[in-house]
Amino acid sequence: MAHQAHAYHMVDPSPWPLTGAIAALLLTSGTAVWFHFHSLTLLTMGNILLLLTMYQWWRDIIREGTFQGHHTPPVQKGLRYGMILFITSEVFFFLGFFWAFYHSSLAPTPELGGCWPPTGIITLDPFEVPLLNTAVLLASGVTVTWAHHSIMEGERKQAIQSLTLTILLGFYFTFLQGMEYYEAPFTIADGVYGSTFFVATGFHGLHVIIGSTFLAVCLLRQVQYHFTSEHHFGFEAAAWYWHFVDVVWLFLYVSIYWWGS
Amino acid sequence: FSPVGKMFRAVVRLSTSGVRNLARTRPCYSAPLSARCYSHAKVETDEEFDARWVTYFSKPDIDAWELKKGMNTLIGYDLVPEPKILDSALRACRRLNDLASAIRILEAVKDKSGPHKDIYPYLIQELQPTLTELGISTPEDLGMDIL
């Protein structure tokens, strides 16, 4: 067996970065082909390859860390930096959409009637379902913190309960938003109001789904005894991502739903 | 004597004397009208307000976004803008080739007047030379005032 004189992890060669890149190519070209030639073949292939890549790459990371012990403290520190930088990049992603919203709403054009909300737009009441959604996500922030403390204190059953509750709240949010989207009196095609509303809240919703999935994977791992009270970075990363999703919602709620009505 | 005990007694002494001072220098409830509890921030006079907004719209290279932002902020205030401010805004519309916004400004100030139906005719009267000079029709001229 080979030995190393350092605590870092020299990863074994892996095909998943390549398959991920090919998936990206298939997704982008597939989208273009779908738009112009109405064929979903490339796009579907891209999606399948993406899902396979994600499953196998992350499964390998779990094998390397949890089962083979490669995630020493310095390695974990690197993973932490990575997650923080990734979330930061996502913050900038959303910043762009908030820029678009404020550009359009602070100085509404004559085509909209020079006012915000634009003439003819019936906005959603911020104190109805959107307020409930806010409460749901804030509550999920509490339950995910409960889960974290449970893991740190070795409370297996409570960790499973609180993590499950967090995921259920996430699903409830997605369900409520889905209903709101269905019932909304305006669509994405309704001028810049519709564009900014649905692109910003739509990407947020996608991130809620991603976050819920991440938490669900953590639940599976917790049930299968992957986490210890000292070492559970996968869960922490999921919790950080979940808090980020919650904060983005708060900004969306205050800016678009409340101020923008 | 513990230092904590000394500190506690000092705090109690300060707070009781403070309470007495409070009652003496802040007679908010029974004071004559002259002693109000306003903040000490500088208050802008009406003339300063008007001048500030005339200057805002007079910027030679004002861009379309600034015009619309300015109008939205102005219309958000609890007042009907003076003719001189509207004149400056209309001229900014002219510089930006935005006739739609010029007419919209007239609709907006009519709406801001609320139940005071005499304000709008007064504004149109004051602005008539400018409207004629810049070739701006009123919503009434265009038949846009009926729903």
Tab-separated table of C-alpha atoms in Angstrom:
chain	number	residue	atom	x	y	z
A	1	MET	CA	0.000	0.000	0.000
A	2	ALA	CA	1.400	3.446	-0.970
A	3	HIS	CA	2.048	6.042	1.742
A	4	GLN	CA	2.053	9.822	1.541
A	5	ALA	CA	4.056	12.288	3.661
A	6	HIS	CA	1.207	14.845	3.802
A	7	ALA	CA	-2.430	15.073	4.915
A	8	TYR	CA	-3.889	16.091	1.572
A	9	HIS	CA	-5.951	13.981	-0.790
A	10	MET	CA	-4.452	13.202	-4.189
A	11	VAL	CA	-7.624	12.069	-5.918
A	12	ASP	CA	-7.557	8.983	-8.153
A	13	PRO	CA	-8.187	9.545	-11.871
A	14	SER	CA	-11.901	9.842	-12.532
A	15	PRO	CA	-14.057	9.952	-15.674
A	16	TRP	CA	-16.770	12.105	-14.135
A	17	PRO	CA	-15.317	15.533	-14.959
A	18	LEU	CA	-15.231	14.469	-18.613
A	19	THR	CA	-18.775	13.097	-18.575
A	20	GLY	CA	-19.875	16.307	-16.821
A	21	ALA	CA	-18.295	18.427	-19.526
A	22	ILE	CA	-19.911	16.316	-22.236
A	23	ALA	CA	-23.240	16.679	-20.419
A	24	ALA	CA	-22.787	20.476	-20.406
A	25	LEU	CA	-22.150	20.411	-24.145
A	26	LEU	CA	-25.201	18.228	-24.785
A	27	LEU	CA	-27.393	20.434	-22.577
A	28	THR	CA	-26.401	23.685	-24.278
A	29	SER	CA	-26.488	22.404	-27.835
A	30	GLY	CA	-29.592	20.379	-26.998
A	31	THR	CA	-31.388	23.506	-25.818
A	32	ALA	CA	-30.497	25.309	-29.033
A	33	VAL	CA	-31.627	22.341	-31.142
A	34	TRP	CA	-34.874	22.173	-29.184
A	35	PHE	CA	-35.568	25.844	-29.805
A	36	HIS	CA	-34.873	25.728	-33.529
A	37	PHE	CA	-35.708	22.185	-34.622
A	38	HIS	CA	-38.151	21.033	-31.930
A	39	SER	CA	-36.127	17.896	-31.142
A	40	LEU	CA	-35.562	16.914	-27.513
A	41	THR	CA	-33.047	14.119	-28.168
A	42	LEU	CA	-29.800	15.956	-27.355
A	43	LEU	CA	-31.358	17.703	-24.371
A	44	THR	CA	-32.616	14.415	-22.925
A	45	MET	CA	-29.213	12.765	-23.432
A	46	GLY	CA	-27.598	15.728	-21.715
A	47	ASN	CA	-29.950	15.488	-18.737
A	48	ILE	CA	-29.377	11.756	-18.303
A	49	LEU	CA	-25.612	12.174	-18.524
A	50	LEU	CA	-25.761	15.056	-16.039
A	51	LEU	CA	-27.740	13.003	-13.522
A	52	LEU	CA	-25.381	10.042	-13.926
A	53	THR	CA	-22.352	12.293	-13.507
A	54	MET	CA	-23.713	13.915	-10.349
A	55	TYR	CA	-24.709	10.600	-8.814
A	56	GLN	CA	-21.410	8.872	-9.501
A	57	TRP	CA	-19.096	11.801	-8.736
A	58	TRP	CA	-20.699	12.575	-5.401
A	59	ARG	CA	-20.985	8.861	-4.565
A	60	ASP	CA	-17.206	8.636	-5.124
A	61	ILE	CA	-16.606	11.611	-2.817
A	62	ILE	CA	-18.659	9.911	-0.110
A	63	ARG	CA	-16.650	6.711	-0.618
A	64	GLU	CA	-13.352	8.625	-0.408
A	65	GLY	CA	-14.363	10.617	2.678
A	66	THR	CA	-16.687	8.521	4.785
A	67	PHE	CA	-15.413	5.024	3.931
A	68	GLN	CA	-11.746	5.524	3.052
A	69	GLY	CA	-10.954	8.348	5.494
A	70	HIS	CA	-9.333	10.709	2.995
A	71	HIS	CA	-11.118	13.785	4.394
A	72	THR	CA	-8.549	14.827	6.983
A	73	PRO	CA	-8.904	18.259	8.635
A	74	PRO	CA	-6.952	20.130	5.926
A	75	VAL	CA	-8.977	18.377	3.222
A	76	GLN	CA	-12.197	19.287	5.015
A	77	LYS	CA	-11.007	22.904	5.244
A	78	GLY	CA	-10.557	22.909	1.473
A	79	LEU	CA	-14.055	21.525	1.033
A	80	ARG	CA	-15.401	24.284	3.290
A	81	TYR	CA	-13.654	26.965	1.231
A	82	GLY	CA	-15.064	25.365	-1.883
A	83	MET	CA	-18.638	25.416	-0.638
A	84	ILE	CA	-18.324	29.004	0.605
A	85	LEU	CA	-16.921	30.157	-2.739
A	86	PHE	CA	-19.651	28.313	-4.604
A	87	ILE	CA	-22.394	29.895	-2.498
A	88	THR	CA	-20.736	33.292	-3.014
A	89	SER	CA	-20.884	32.781	-6.758
A	90	GLU	CA	-24.584	31.969	-6.415
A	91	VAL	CA	-25.079	35.184	-4.473
A	92	PHE	CA	-23.655	37.088	-7.436
A	93	PHE	CA	-25.923	35.109	-9.743
A	94	PHE	CA	-28.990	36.330	-7.859
A	95	LEU	CA	-27.535	39.834	-7.555
A	96	GLY	CA	-27.863	40.123	-11.313
A	97	PHE	CA	-31.571	39.397	-11.232
A	98	PHE	CA	-32.104	41.813	-8.379
A	99	TRP	CA	-30.257	44.422	-10.445
A	100	ALA	CA	-32.603	43.781	-13.332
A	101	PHE	CA	-35.614	44.085	-11.027
A	102	TYR	CA	-34.521	47.351	-9.421
A	103	HIS	CA	-33.430	48.856	-12.741
A	104	SER	CA	-36.884	48.189	-14.137
A	105	SER	CA	-38.935	49.082	-11.064
A	106	LEU	CA	-37.177	52.232	-9.834
A	107	ALA	CA	-37.528	53.906	-13.229
A	108	PRO	CA	-40.539	52.335	-14.974
A	109	THR	CA	-40.740	53.135	-18.689
A	110	PRO	CA	-43.653	54.873	-20.420
A	111	GLU	CA	-44.679	51.540	-21.973
A	112	LEU	CA	-45.596	50.411	-18.463
A	113	GLY	CA	-47.403	53.661	-17.711
A	114	GLY	CA	-44.390	55.123	-15.927
A	115	CYS	CA	-45.445	53.387	-12.722
A	116	TRP	CA	-44.670	50.228	-10.753
A	117	PRO	CA	-46.484	47.853	-10.618
A	118	PRO	CA	-47.057	48.492	-14.308
A	119	THR	CA	-50.521	49.451	-15.549
A	120	GLY	CA	-52.740	46.418	-15.823
A	121	ILE	CA	-50.664	44.141	-13.597
A	122	ILE	CA	-52.580	42.609	-10.695
A	123	THR	CA	-49.937	41.804	-8.112
A	124	LEU	CA	-50.071	38.996	-5.558
A	125	ASP	CA	-51.045	40.043	-2.039
A	126	PRO	CA	-47.779	39.871	-0.085
A	127	PHE	CA	-49.630	39.033	3.105
A	128	GLU	CA	-51.288	35.912	1.729
A	129	VAL	CA	-49.378	32.850	0.426
A	130	PRO	CA	-46.045	34.710	0.076
A	131	LEU	CA	-46.093	35.469	3.813
A	132	LEU	CA	-46.880	31.825	4.562
A	133	ASN	CA	-43.939	30.845	2.349
A	134	THR	CA	-41.720	33.170	4.358
A	135	ALA	CA	-42.848	31.523	7.591
A	136	VAL	CA	-42.280	28.056	6.112
A	137	LEU	CA	-38.695	28.815	5.081
A	138	LEU	CA	-37.863	30.565	8.348
A	139	ALA	CA	-39.231	27.557	10.240
A	140	SER	CA	-37.130	25.251	8.069
A	141	GLY	CA	-34.092	27.295	9.078
A	142	VAL	CA	-34.914	26.532	12.694
A	143	THR	CA	-35.432	22.810	12.064
A	144	VAL	CA	-32.176	22.464	10.118
A	145	THR	CA	-30.330	24.099	13.021
A	146	TRP	CA	-32.063	21.670	15.368
A	147	ALA	CA	-30.862	18.847	13.135
A	148	HIS	CA	-27.299	20.141	13.261
A	149	HIS	CA	-27.281	20.293	17.037
A	150	SER	CA	-28.818	16.829	17.190
A	151	ILE	CA	-26.022	15.436	15.026
A	152	MET	CA	-23.367	17.185	17.106
A	153	GLU	CA	-24.883	15.809	20.297
A	154	GLY	CA	-25.202	12.284	18.946
A	155	GLU	CA	-29.012	12.372	19.087
A	156	ARG	CA	-29.681	10.062	16.169
A	157	LYS	CA	-33.481	9.928	16.342
A	158	GLN	CA	-33.906	13.688	16.777
A	159	ALA	CA	-31.489	14.351	13.933
A	160	ILE	CA	-33.572	12.170	11.643
A	161	GLN	CA	-36.824	13.778	12.814
A	162	SER	CA	-35.671	17.384	12.446
A	163	LEU	CA	-33.969	16.759	9.112
A	164	THR	CA	-37.135	15.082	7.810
A	165	LEU	CA	-39.197	18.041	9.033
A	166	THR	CA	-36.836	20.447	7.255
A	167	ILE	CA	-37.242	18.549	3.996
A	168	LEU	CA	-41.035	18.414	4.392
A	169	LEU	CA	-41.107	22.184	4.925
A	170	GLY	CA	-39.010	22.562	1.785
A	171	PHE	CA	-41.497	20.456	-0.167
A	172	TYR	CA	-44.388	22.446	1.304
A	173	PHE	CA	-42.762	25.675	0.075
A	174	THR	CA	-42.302	24.214	-3.403
A	175	PHE	CA	-45.907	23.019	-3.429
A	176	LEU	CA	-47.245	26.422	-2.342
A	177	GLN	CA	-45.115	28.244	-4.909
A	178	GLY	CA	-46.316	25.841	-7.574
A	179	MET	CA	-49.899	26.688	-6.686
A	180	GLU	CA	-49.099	30.412	-6.741
A	181	TYR	CA	-47.495	30.078	-10.186
A	182	TYR	CA	-50.581	28.257	-11.455
A	183	GLU	CA	-53.038	30.777	-10.020
A	184	ALA	CA	-51.091	33.986	-10.722
A	185	PRO	CA	-53.007	36.592	-12.744
A	186	PHE	CA	-49.872	37.379	-14.790
A	187	THR	CA	-47.365	35.300	-16.774
A	188	ILE	CA	-43.663	35.502	-17.628
A	189	ALA	CA	-44.701	37.129	-20.910
A	190	ASP	CA	-46.378	40.070	-19.181
A	191	GLY	CA	-43.745	42.679	-19.803
A	192	VAL	CA	-40.756	43.335	-17.632
A	193	TYR	CA	-42.860	42.718	-14.514
A	194	GLY	CA	-43.512	39.143	-15.560
A	195	SER	CA	-39.930	38.631	-16.680
A	196	THR	CA	-38.300	39.875	-13.482
A	197	PHE	CA	-40.845	38.148	-11.252
A	198	PHE	CA	-40.687	34.691	-12.785
A	199	VAL	CA	-36.970	34.603	-13.566
A	200	ALA	CA	-35.986	35.688	-10.042
A	201	THR	CA	-38.540	33.567	-8.163
A	202	GLY	CA	-38.144	30.737	-10.676
A	203	PHE	CA	-34.408	30.408	-10.137
A	204	HIS	CA	-35.035	30.671	-6.410
A	205	GLY	CA	-37.545	27.820	-6.614
A	206	LEU	CA	-35.003	25.740	-8.530
A	207	HIS	CA	-32.518	26.367	-5.733
A	208	VAL	CA	-35.094	25.289	-3.147
A	209	ILE	CA	-35.495	22.019	-5.041
A	210	ILE	CA	-31.719	21.587	-5.244
A	211	GLY	CA	-31.377	22.383	-1.533
A	212	SER	CA	-34.164	19.979	-0.583
A	213	THR	CA	-32.491	17.252	-2.636
A	214	PHE	CA	-29.147	17.932	-0.938
A	215	LEU	CA	-30.853	17.690	2.473
A	216	ALA	CA	-32.617	14.484	1.432
A	217	VAL	CA	-29.278	12.924	0.519
A	218	CYS	CA	-28.017	13.973	3.965
A	219	LEU	CA	-31.055	12.299	5.549
A	220	LEU	CA	-30.267	9.075	3.719
A	221	ARG	CA	-26.658	9.288	4.877
A	222	GLN	CA	-27.647	10.059	8.458
A	223	VAL	CA	-29.913	6.996	8.491
A	224	GLN	CA	-26.994	4.930	7.178
A	225	TYR	CA	-24.640	6.128	9.931
A	226	HIS	CA	-22.320	8.176	7.676
A	227	PHE	CA	-22.144	11.191	10.010
A	228	THR	CA	-20.312	11.373	13.316
A	229	SER	CA	-20.824	14.013	15.952
A	230	GLU	CA	-17.441	15.532	15.021
A	231	HIS	CA	-17.386	15.043	11.266
A	232	HIS	CA	-20.450	15.723	9.138
A	233	PHE	CA	-19.334	18.290	6.594
A	234	GLY	CA	-21.793	17.107	3.933
A	235	PHE	CA	-24.614	18.046	6.271
A	236	GLU	CA	-23.032	21.402	7.123
A	237	ALA	CA	-22.660	22.224	3.434
A	238	ALA	CA	-26.333	21.361	2.889
A	239	ALA	CA	-27.347	23.501	5.861
A	240	TRP	CA	-25.297	26.466	4.614
A	241	TYR	CA	-26.919	26.139	1.176
A	242	TRP	CA	-30.346	25.931	2.785
A	243	HIS	CA	-29.771	29.128	4.815
A	244	PHE	CA	-28.579	30.858	1.637
A	245	VAL	CA	-31.815	29.814	-0.106
A	246	ASP	CA	-33.795	31.207	2.829
A	247	VAL	CA	-31.939	34.539	2.747
A	248	VAL	CA	-32.493	34.896	-0.999
A	249	TRP	CA	-36.210	34.331	-0.398
A	250	LEU	CA	-36.260	37.066	2.258
A	251	PHE	CA	-34.738	39.516	-0.218
A	252	LEU	CA	-37.183	38.386	-2.917
A	253	TYR	CA	-40.106	38.760	-0.541
A	254	VAL	CA	-39.172	42.245	0.638
A	255	SER	CA	-38.148	43.538	-2.811
A	256	ILE	CA	-40.491	41.948	-5.327
A	257	TYR	CA	-43.517	40.813	-3.346
A	258	TRP	CA	-43.761	43.605	-0.792
A	259	TRP	CA	-42.020	46.769	-2.037
A	260	GLY	CA	-42.805	45.893	-5.649
A	261	SER	CA	-46.528	45.670	-5.078
B	1	PHE	CA	-16.959	46.730	49.912
B	2	SER	CA	-16.931	44.825	46.639
B	3	PRO	CA	-16.292	46.897	43.505
B	4	VAL	CA	-19.485	45.425	42.049
B	5	GLY	CA	-21.501	46.814	44.980
B	6	LYS	CA	-19.933	50.287	44.549
B	7	MET	CA	-20.719	50.228	40.821
B	8	PHE	CA	-24.296	49.188	41.500
B	9	ARG	CA	-24.861	52.039	43.934
B	10	ALA	CA	-23.283	54.520	41.462
B	11	VAL	CA	-25.588	53.295	38.720
B	12	VAL	CA	-28.643	53.658	40.953
B	13	ARG	CA	-27.629	57.186	41.946
B	14	LEU	CA	-27.132	58.207	38.298
B	15	SER	CA	-30.403	56.747	37.149
B	16	THR	CA	-32.513	58.391	39.867
B	17	SER	CA	-30.951	61.814	39.221
B	18	GLY	CA	-31.403	61.143	35.511
B	19	VAL	CA	-35.090	60.519	36.024
B	20	ARG	CA	-35.487	63.851	37.773
B	21	ASN	CA	-33.634	65.624	34.930
B	22	LEU	CA	-35.858	63.902	32.442
B	23	ALA	CA	-38.951	65.279	34.101
B	24	ARG	CA	-37.485	68.798	34.180
B	25	THR	CA	-36.087	69.265	30.657
B	26	ARG	CA	-38.492	67.152	28.612
B	27	PRO	CA	-41.992	68.386	29.413
B	28	CYS	CA	-43.453	66.864	26.252
B	29	TYR	CA	-46.969	66.291	27.431
B	30	SER	CA	-47.804	69.460	29.301
B	31	ALA	CA	-45.492	71.847	27.415
B	32	PRO	CA	-46.606	75.016	25.647
B	33	LEU	CA	-46.668	74.685	21.864
B	34	SER	CA	-43.150	76.098	21.413
B	35	ALA	CA	-41.354	73.159	23.105
B	36	ARG	CA	-41.803	70.374	20.554
B	37	CYS	CA	-39.948	67.076	20.440
B	38	TYR	CA	-38.787	67.293	16.813
B	39	SER	CA	-35.574	65.692	15.683
B	40	HIS	CA	-32.644	68.025	15.173
B	41	ALA	CA	-32.197	67.181	11.482
B	42	LYS	CA	-32.067	70.053	9.019
B	43	VAL	CA	-35.460	70.755	7.484
B	44	GLU	CA	-35.546	71.703	3.821
B	45	THR	CA	-37.628	74.763	2.925
B	46	ASP	CA	-40.146	74.595	0.099
B	47	GLU	CA	-37.888	76.815	-2.005
B	48	GLU	CA	-34.902	74.509	-1.433
B	49	PHE	CA	-37.004	71.480	-2.341
B	50	ASP	CA	-38.204	73.102	-5.571
B	51	ALA	CA	-34.717	74.274	-6.491
B	52	ARG	CA	-33.266	70.818	-5.893
B	53	TRP	CA	-35.759	69.193	-8.229
B	54	VAL	CA	-35.478	71.879	-10.909
B	55	THR	CA	-31.718	71.283	-10.831
B	56	TYR	CA	-32.193	67.501	-11.018
B	57	PHE	CA	-34.222	67.708	-14.234
B	58	SER	CA	-32.040	70.486	-15.685
B	59	LYS	CA	-28.998	68.224	-15.997
B	60	PRO	CA	-28.034	68.682	-19.672
B	61	ASP	CA	-27.030	65.036	-20.182
B	62	ILE	CA	-29.767	63.503	-18.006
B	63	ASP	CA	-30.455	59.982	-19.213
B	64	ALA	CA	-33.765	58.217	-19.704
B	65	TRP	CA	-33.405	56.145	-16.541
B	66	GLU	CA	-32.718	59.209	-14.382
B	67	LEU	CA	-35.739	61.007	-15.830
B	68	LYS	CA	-38.081	58.130	-15.026
B	69	LYS	CA	-36.502	57.547	-11.611
B	70	GLY	CA	-36.793	61.231	-10.778
B	71	MET	CA	-40.437	61.343	-11.796
B	72	ASN	CA	-41.281	58.242	-9.802
B	73	THR	CA	-39.591	59.602	-6.682
B	74	LEU	CA	-41.247	62.995	-7.105
B	75	ILE	CA	-44.709	61.509	-7.599
B	76	GLY	CA	-44.159	59.405	-4.486
B	77	TYR	CA	-44.055	62.510	-2.282
B	78	ASP	CA	-47.156	63.848	-0.544
B	79	LEU	CA	-47.398	66.963	-2.719
B	80	VAL	CA	-48.197	68.223	-6.212
B	81	PRO	CA	-44.978	69.501	-7.821
B	82	GLU	CA	-44.711	73.204	-8.591
B	83	PRO	CA	-44.989	74.315	-12.225
B	84	LYS	CA	-41.294	75.203	-12.298
B	85	ILE	CA	-40.318	71.619	-11.467
B	86	LEU	CA	-42.728	70.247	-14.084
B	87	ASP	CA	-41.346	72.699	-16.620
B	88	SER	CA	-37.837	71.413	-15.982
B	89	ALA	CA	-39.031	67.814	-16.281
B	90	LEU	CA	-40.885	68.507	-19.542
B	91	ARG	CA	-37.758	70.079	-20.995
B	92	ALA	CA	-35.801	66.974	-19.963
B	93	CYS	CA	-38.381	64.900	-21.855
B	94	ARG	CA	-37.776	67.113	-24.884
B	95	ARG	CA	-34.007	66.541	-24.671
B	96	LEU	CA	-34.636	62.805	-24.496
B	97	ASN	CA	-37.235	62.786	-27.295
B	98	ASP	CA	-39.720	61.227	-24.885
B	99	LEU	CA	-43.150	62.657	-25.708
B	100	ALA	CA	-44.879	59.732	-24.010
B	101	SER	CA	-43.325	60.592	-20.645
B	102	ALA	CA	-44.155	64.283	-21.097
B	103	ILE	CA	-47.858	63.544	-21.502
B	104	ARG	CA	-47.666	60.973	-18.699
B	105	ILE	CA	-46.302	63.669	-16.365
B	106	LEU	CA	-49.455	65.704	-16.961
B	107	GLU	CA	-51.637	62.675	-16.219
B	108	ALA	CA	-49.637	61.995	-13.071
B	109	VAL	CA	-50.007	65.478	-11.591
B	110	LYS	CA	-53.738	65.455	-12.339
B	111	ASP	CA	-53.920	62.211	-10.358
B	112	LYS	CA	-51.761	63.616	-7.534
B	113	SER	CA	-54.209	66.505	-7.122
B	114	GLY	CA	-56.760	64.041	-5.848
B	115	PRO	CA	-60.054	65.680	-4.890
B	116	HIS	CA	-58.659	69.233	-5.441
B	117	LYS	CA	-59.985	69.698	-8.946
B	118	ASP	CA	-58.693	73.259	-9.265
B	119	ILE	CA	-54.980	72.348	-9.150
B	120	TYR	CA	-54.670	70.698	-12.561
B	121	PRO	CA	-56.240	73.526	-14.593
B	122	TYR	CA	-53.945	75.929	-12.733
B	123	LEU	CA	-50.878	73.849	-13.644
B	124	ILE	CA	-51.906	73.627	-17.310
B	125	GLN	CA	-52.449	77.374	-17.321
B	126	GLU	CA	-48.967	77.993	-15.884
B	127	LEU	CA	-47.339	75.476	-18.210
B	128	GLN	CA	-49.200	76.500	-21.390
B	129	PRO	CA	-46.300	78.535	-22.840
B	130	THR	CA	-43.957	75.578	-22.349
B	131	LEU	CA	-46.480	73.096	-23.734
B	132	THR	CA	-46.914	75.238	-26.823
B	133	GLU	CA	-43.171	75.780	-27.231
B	134	LEU	CA	-42.328	72.095	-26.959
B	135	GLY	CA	-45.384	70.899	-28.861
B	136	ILE	CA	-46.780	68.776	-26.017
B	137	SER	CA	-50.486	67.933	-26.214
B	138	THR	CA	-52.442	67.477	-23.010
B	139	PRO	CA	-54.253	64.181	-22.373
B	140	GLU	CA	-57.490	66.131	-22.827
B	141	ASP	CA	-56.390	67.311	-26.296
B	142	LEU	CA	-55.765	63.693	-27.268
B	143	GLY	CA	-59.039	62.429	-25.779
B	144	MET	CA	-57.042	60.311	-23.339
B	145	ASP	CA	-58.708	61.676	-20.238
B	146	ILE	CA	-61.821	59.520	-20.625
B	147	LEU	CA	-61.492	55.903	-19.470
